[in-house]
mmCIF file with all atom_site columns, C-alpha atoms in Angstrom:
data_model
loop_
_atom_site.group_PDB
_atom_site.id
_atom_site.type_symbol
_atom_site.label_atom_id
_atom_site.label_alt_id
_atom_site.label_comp_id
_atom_site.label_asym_id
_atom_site.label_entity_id
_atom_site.label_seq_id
_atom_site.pdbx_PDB_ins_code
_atom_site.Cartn_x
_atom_site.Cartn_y
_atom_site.Cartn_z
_atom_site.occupancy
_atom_site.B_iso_or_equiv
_atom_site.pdbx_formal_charge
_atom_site.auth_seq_id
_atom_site.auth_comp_id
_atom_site.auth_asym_id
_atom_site.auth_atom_id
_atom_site.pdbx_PDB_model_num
ATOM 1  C CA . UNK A 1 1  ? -58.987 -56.271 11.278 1.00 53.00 ? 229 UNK A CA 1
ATOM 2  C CA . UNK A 1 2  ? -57.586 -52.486 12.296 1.00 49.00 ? 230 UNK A CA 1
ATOM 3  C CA . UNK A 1 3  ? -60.287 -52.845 15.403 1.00 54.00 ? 231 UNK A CA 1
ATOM 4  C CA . UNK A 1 4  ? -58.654 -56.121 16.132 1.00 56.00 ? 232 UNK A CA 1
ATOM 5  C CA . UNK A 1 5  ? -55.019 -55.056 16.268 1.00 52.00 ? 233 UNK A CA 1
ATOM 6  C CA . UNK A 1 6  ? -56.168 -51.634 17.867 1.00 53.00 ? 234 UNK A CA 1
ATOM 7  C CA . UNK A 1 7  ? -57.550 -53.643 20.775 1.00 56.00 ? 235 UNK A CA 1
ATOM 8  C CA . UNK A 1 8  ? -55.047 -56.354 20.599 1.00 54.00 ? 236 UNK A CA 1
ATOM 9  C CA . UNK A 1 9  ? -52.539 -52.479 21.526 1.00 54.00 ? 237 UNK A CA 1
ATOM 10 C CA . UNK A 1 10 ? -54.847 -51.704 24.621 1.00 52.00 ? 238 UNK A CA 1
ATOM 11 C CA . UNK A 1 11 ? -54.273 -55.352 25.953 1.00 51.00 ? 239 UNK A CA 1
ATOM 12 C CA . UNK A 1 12 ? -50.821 -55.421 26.034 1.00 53.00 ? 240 UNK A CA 1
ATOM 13 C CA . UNK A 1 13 ? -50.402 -52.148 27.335 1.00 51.00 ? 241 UNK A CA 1
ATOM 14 C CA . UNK A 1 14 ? -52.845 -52.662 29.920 1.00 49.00 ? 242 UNK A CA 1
ATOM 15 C CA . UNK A 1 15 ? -51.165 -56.337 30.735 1.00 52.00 ? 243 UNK A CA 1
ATOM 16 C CA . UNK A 1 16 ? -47.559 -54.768 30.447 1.00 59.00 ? 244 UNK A CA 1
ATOM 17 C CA . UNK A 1 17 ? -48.442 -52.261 33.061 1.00 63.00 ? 245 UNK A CA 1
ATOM 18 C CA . UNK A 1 18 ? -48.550 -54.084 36.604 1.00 66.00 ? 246 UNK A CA 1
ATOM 19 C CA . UNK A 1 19 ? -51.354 -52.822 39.221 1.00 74.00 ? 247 UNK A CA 1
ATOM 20 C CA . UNK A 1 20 ? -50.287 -50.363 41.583 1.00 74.00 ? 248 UNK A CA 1
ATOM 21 C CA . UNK A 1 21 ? -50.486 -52.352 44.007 1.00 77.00 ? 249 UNK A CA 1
ATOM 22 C CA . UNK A 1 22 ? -47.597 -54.346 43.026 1.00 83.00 ? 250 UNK A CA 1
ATOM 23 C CA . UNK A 1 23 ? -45.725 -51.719 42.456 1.00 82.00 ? 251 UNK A CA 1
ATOM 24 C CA . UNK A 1 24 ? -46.533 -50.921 46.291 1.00 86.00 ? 252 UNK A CA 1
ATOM 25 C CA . UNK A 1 25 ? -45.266 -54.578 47.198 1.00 90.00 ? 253 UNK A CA 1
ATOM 26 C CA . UNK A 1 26 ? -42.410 -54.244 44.951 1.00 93.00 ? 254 UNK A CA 1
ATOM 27 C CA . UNK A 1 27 ? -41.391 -51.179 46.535 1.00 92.00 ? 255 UNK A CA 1
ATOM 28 C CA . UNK A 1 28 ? -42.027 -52.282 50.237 1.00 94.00 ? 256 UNK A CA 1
ATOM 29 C CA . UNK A 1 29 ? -39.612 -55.635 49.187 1.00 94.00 ? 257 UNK A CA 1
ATOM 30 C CA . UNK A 1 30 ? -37.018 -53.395 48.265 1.00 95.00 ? 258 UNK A CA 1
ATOM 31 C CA . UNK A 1 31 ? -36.752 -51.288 51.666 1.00 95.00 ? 259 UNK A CA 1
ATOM 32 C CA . UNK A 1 32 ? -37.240 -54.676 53.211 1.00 96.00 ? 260 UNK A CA 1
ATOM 33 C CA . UNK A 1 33 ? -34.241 -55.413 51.656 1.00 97.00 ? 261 UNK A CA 1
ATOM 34 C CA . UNK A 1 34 ? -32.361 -52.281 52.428 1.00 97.00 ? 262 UNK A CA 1
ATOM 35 C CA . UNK A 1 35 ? -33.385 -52.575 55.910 1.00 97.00 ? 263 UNK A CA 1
ATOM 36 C CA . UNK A 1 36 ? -31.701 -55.567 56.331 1.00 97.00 ? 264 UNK A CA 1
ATOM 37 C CA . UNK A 1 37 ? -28.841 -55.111 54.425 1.00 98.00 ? 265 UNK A CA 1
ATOM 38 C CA . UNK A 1 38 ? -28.239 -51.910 56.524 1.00 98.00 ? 266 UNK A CA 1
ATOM 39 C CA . UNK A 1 39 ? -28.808 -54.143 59.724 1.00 98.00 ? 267 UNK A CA 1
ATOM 40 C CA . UNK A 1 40 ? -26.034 -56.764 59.070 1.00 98.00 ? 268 UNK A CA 1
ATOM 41 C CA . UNK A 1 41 ? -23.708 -54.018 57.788 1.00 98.00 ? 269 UNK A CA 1
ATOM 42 C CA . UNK A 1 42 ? -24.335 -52.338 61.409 1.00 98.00 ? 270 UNK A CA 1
ATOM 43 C CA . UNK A 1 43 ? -23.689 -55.065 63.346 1.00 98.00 ? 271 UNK A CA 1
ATOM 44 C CA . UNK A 1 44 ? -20.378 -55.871 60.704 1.00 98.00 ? 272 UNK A CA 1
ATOM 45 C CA . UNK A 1 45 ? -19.296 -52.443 61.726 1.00 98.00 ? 273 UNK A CA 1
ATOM 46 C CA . UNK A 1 46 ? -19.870 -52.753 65.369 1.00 98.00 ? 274 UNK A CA 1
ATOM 47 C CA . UNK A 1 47 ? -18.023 -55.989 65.372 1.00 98.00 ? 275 UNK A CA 1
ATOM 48 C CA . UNK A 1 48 ? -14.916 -54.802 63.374 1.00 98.00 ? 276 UNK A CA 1
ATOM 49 C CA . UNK A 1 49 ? -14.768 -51.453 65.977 1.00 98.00 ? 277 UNK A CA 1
ATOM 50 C CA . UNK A 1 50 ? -14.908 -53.801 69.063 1.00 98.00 ? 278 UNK A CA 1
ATOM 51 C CA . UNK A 1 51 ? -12.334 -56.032 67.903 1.00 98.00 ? 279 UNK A CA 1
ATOM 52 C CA . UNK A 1 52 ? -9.977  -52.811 66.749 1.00 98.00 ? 280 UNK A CA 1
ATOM 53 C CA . UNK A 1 53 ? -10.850 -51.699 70.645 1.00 98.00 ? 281 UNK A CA 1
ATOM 54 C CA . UNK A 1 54 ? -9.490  -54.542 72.203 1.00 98.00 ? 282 UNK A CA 1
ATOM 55 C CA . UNK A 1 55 ? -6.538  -54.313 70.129 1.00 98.00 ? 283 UNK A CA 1
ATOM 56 C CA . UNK A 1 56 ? -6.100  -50.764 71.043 1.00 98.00 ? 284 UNK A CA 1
ATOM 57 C CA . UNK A 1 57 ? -6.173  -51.449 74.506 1.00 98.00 ? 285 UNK A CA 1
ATOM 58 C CA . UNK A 1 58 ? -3.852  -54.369 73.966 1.00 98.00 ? 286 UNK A CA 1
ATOM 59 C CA . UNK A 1 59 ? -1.116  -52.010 72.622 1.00 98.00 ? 287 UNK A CA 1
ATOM 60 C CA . UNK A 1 60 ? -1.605  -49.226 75.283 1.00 98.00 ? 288 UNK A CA 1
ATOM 61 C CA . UNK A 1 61 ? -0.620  -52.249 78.007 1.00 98.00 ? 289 UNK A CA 1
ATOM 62 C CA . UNK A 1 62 ? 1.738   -53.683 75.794 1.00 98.00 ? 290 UNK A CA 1
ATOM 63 C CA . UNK A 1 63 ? 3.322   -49.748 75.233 1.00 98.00 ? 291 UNK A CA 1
ATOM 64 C CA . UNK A 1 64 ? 3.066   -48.983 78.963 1.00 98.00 ? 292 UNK A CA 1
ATOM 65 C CA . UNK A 1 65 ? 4.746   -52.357 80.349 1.00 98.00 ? 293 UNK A CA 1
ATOM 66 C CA . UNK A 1 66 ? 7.660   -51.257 77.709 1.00 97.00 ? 294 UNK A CA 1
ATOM 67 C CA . UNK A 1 67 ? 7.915   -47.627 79.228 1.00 97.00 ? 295 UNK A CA 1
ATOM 68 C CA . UNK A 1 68 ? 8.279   -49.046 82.612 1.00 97.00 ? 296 UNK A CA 1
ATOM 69 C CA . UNK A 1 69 ? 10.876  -51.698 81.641 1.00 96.00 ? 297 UNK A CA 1
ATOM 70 C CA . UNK A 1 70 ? 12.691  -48.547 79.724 1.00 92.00 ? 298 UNK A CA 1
ATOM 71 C CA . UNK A 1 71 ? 12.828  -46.186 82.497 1.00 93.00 ? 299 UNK A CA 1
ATOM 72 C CA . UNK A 1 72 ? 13.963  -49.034 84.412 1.00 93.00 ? 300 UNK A CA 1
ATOM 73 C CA . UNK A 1 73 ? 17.227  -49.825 81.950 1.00 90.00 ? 301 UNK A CA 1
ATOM 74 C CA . UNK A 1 74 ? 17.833  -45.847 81.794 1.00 88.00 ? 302 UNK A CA 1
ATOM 75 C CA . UNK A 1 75 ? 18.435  -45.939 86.139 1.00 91.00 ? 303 UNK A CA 1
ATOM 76 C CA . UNK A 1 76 ? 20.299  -48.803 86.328 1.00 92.00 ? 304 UNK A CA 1
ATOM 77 C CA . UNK A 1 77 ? 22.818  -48.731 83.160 1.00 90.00 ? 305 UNK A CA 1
ATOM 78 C CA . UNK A 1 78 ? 25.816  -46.759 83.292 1.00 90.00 ? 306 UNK A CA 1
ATOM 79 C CA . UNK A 1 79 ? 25.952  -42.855 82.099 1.00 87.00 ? 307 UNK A CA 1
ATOM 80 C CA . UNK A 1 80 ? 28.784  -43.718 79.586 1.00 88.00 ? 308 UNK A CA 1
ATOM 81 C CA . UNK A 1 81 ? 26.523  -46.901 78.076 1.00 87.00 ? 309 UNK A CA 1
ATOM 82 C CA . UNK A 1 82 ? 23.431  -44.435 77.970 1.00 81.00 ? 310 UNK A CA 1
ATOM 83 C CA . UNK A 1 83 ? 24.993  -41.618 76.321 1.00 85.00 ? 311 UNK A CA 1
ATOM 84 C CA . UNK A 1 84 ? 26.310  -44.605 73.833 1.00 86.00 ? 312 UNK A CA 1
ATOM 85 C CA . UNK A 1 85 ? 22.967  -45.680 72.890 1.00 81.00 ? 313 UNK A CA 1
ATOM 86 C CA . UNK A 1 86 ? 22.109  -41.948 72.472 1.00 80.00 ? 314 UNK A CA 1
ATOM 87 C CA . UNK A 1 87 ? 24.934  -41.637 70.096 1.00 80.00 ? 315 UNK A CA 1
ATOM 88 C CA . UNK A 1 88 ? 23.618  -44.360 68.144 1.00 78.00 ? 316 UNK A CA 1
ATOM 89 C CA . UNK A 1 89 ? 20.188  -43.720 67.294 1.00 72.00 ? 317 UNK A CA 1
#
């Protein structure tokens, strides 16, 4: 009965344990995993840093075209109306 339960010990410890070279699998699933993961986070990145480019360069026209219309105004208004807006801000 005590040899029984004695080897009954070694086979579950022996089933409980999984081959190495599952744990090899296991392990190459897992940076299989990561790899991708890391890939569609890349390309997420890339994506999100092109479309904050465009809208950069969007806002650098958009600032530029109101420079030129604002040096426009400040040569044709009138001194007095100028020196009023000064005044104001």
């Amino acid at each position: 009965m005590v040899a029984e339960a004695n080897q009954s010990r070694r086979t579950k410890s022996v089933a409980a344990s999984p081959p190495a070279h599952n744990v090899l699998n296991i392990d190459n699933k897992i940076e299989q995993a990561m790899d991708l993961v890391k890939t569609h986070l890349m390309f997420a990145v890339r994506e999100e840093v092109d479309g904050l480019r465009g809208k950069i360069f969007d806002l650098e026209n958009h600032v530029r075209r109101l420079e030129a219309e604002n040096s426009i105004l400040k040569r044709t208004i009138p001194n007095d109306t100028l020196k009023q807006l000064h005044l104001k801000l």
